[in-house]
Amino acid sequence: MALPAKGLYVCTFEFEPEQDDELHLKPNDEVDVFEIIDDAWVMGTNLSSGKKGLFPVEFVKPAPSKPTAPPPQAKKPDAPPPEPTAQKPNAPPPSVPAPEAAPV
């Protein structure tokens, strides 16, 4: 594997530490690599156990990117009041009663 970048990785197969400063890894453990030691070793935090240590880069692969939630929608401004409905010519507004016809 080429020299890795810092970031999130996933363990591909188990790594049993042989030294006190090495990190135990199990398949599918997520590891945050925060320091590149050389082209074969890196320092990281096992996000499953919370422990930090060294491990060979060949035991991990870059983590797939996780989908991010879309940003929250901005609240739309309140809509203006609806336009009045069209009225028949010479008709009184709906809130005013029509005058009564005078007796003939």
Coordinates of C-alpha atoms in Angstrom, one line a residue:
M1 CA 0.0 0.0 0.0
A2 CA 1.3 3.5 -0.8
L3 CA 2.0 5.9 2.0
P4 CA -1.4 6.6 3.6
A5 CA -2.9 9.9 4.5
K6 CA -4.3 10.8 7.9
G7 CA -7.9 9.9 8.2
L8 CA -10.4 7.1 8.8
Y9 CA -9.5 3.5 7.9
V10 CA -11.1 0.1 8.3
C11 CA -9.2 -2.9 9.5
T12 CA -9.2 -5.7 6.8
F13 CA -7.8 -8.5 9.0
E14 CA -6.6 -9.0 12.6
F15 CA -3.4 -7.5 13.8
E16 CA -2.0 -9.0 17.1
P17 CA 0.5 -6.6 18.7
E18 CA 3.9 -7.8 19.5
Q19 CA 5.1 -4.7 21.4
D20 CA 3.5 -2.6 24.1
D21 CA 3.1 0.5 21.8
E22 CA 1.3 -1.5 19.1
L23 CA -2.5 -1.4 18.6
H24 CA -4.7 -4.5 18.5
L25 CA -7.0 -4.5 15.5
K26 CA -9.9 -6.8 14.5
P27 CA -11.6 -7.0 11.1
N28 CA -14.0 -4.0 10.5
D29 CA -12.6 -2.0 13.4
E30 CA -12.5 1.7 12.4
V31 CA -9.2 3.4 13.0
D32 CA -8.4 7.1 12.9
V33 CA -4.9 7.5 11.6
F34 CA -3.3 10.6 13.1
E35 CA 0.4 10.1 12.4
I36 CA 2.4 8.6 9.6
I37 CA 5.5 6.9 10.9
D38 CA 6.9 5.6 7.6
D39 CA 5.7 3.9 4.5
A40 CA 4.8 0.7 6.5
W41 CA 3.7 1.9 10.0
V42 CA 1.1 4.4 11.2
M43 CA -0.2 5.6 14.6
G44 CA -3.9 5.7 15.1
T45 CA -6.9 5.3 17.5
N46 CA -9.0 2.2 17.3
L47 CA -12.5 3.7 17.5
S48 CA -14.0 0.5 18.7
S49 CA -11.7 0.2 21.8
G50 CA -10.6 3.8 22.2
K51 CA -6.9 2.7 22.4
K52 CA -4.0 4.3 20.5
G53 CA -1.0 2.7 19.1
L54 CA 1.1 1.7 16.1
F55 CA 0.1 -0.8 13.4
P56 CA 1.2 -1.8 9.9
V57 CA -0.6 0.1 7.2
E58 CA -1.2 -3.1 5.3
F59 CA -3.8 -4.2 7.8
V60 CA -6.2 -1.3 6.9
K61 CA -7.9 0.2 3.9
P62 CA -9.5 3.6 3.6
A63 CA -12.9 3.7 5.0
P64 CA -15.8 4.2 2.6
S65 CA -17.1 7.7 2.7
K66 CA -20.4 7.9 4.7
P67 CA -23.3 9.8 3.2
T68 CA -23.8 13.1 4.9
A69 CA -27.2 14.4 5.7
P70 CA -28.3 17.3 3.6
P71 CA -28.2 20.7 5.4
P72 CA -31.5 21.6 7.0
Q73 CA -33.8 23.5 4.8
A74 CA -34.1 27.2 5.5
K75 CA -37.6 28.1 6.7
K76 CA -39.6 29.6 3.9
P77 CA -41.0 33.0 4.7
D78 CA -44.7 33.0 5.5
A79 CA -46.7 33.1 2.4
P80 CA -48.6 36.3 1.7
P81 CA -52.3 36.1 2.3
P82 CA -54.3 34.7 -0.7
E83 CA -55.6 37.0 -3.2
P84 CA -59.4 37.7 -2.9
T85 CA -61.5 35.6 -5.2
A86 CA -63.0 37.3 -8.2
Q87 CA -66.5 38.7 -7.5
K88 CA -69.4 39.1 -9.8
P89 CA -69.8 42.7 -11.0
N90 CA -72.0 44.8 -8.7
A91 CA -72.0 42.0 -6.1
P92 CA -71.3 43.1 -2.5
P93 CA -68.3 41.8 -0.7
P94 CA -68.9 38.4 0.8
S95 CA -68.8 39.8 4.4
V96 CA -71.5 42.4 3.8
P97 CA -75.1 41.1 3.5
A98 CA -77.0 42.0 0.4
P99 CA -79.6 44.7 0.9
E100 CA -83.2 43.4 1.0
A101 CA -85.5 44.4 -1.8
A102 CA -88.1 46.9 -0.9
P103 CA -91.7 45.7 -1.2
V104 CA -93.5 46.8 -4.4

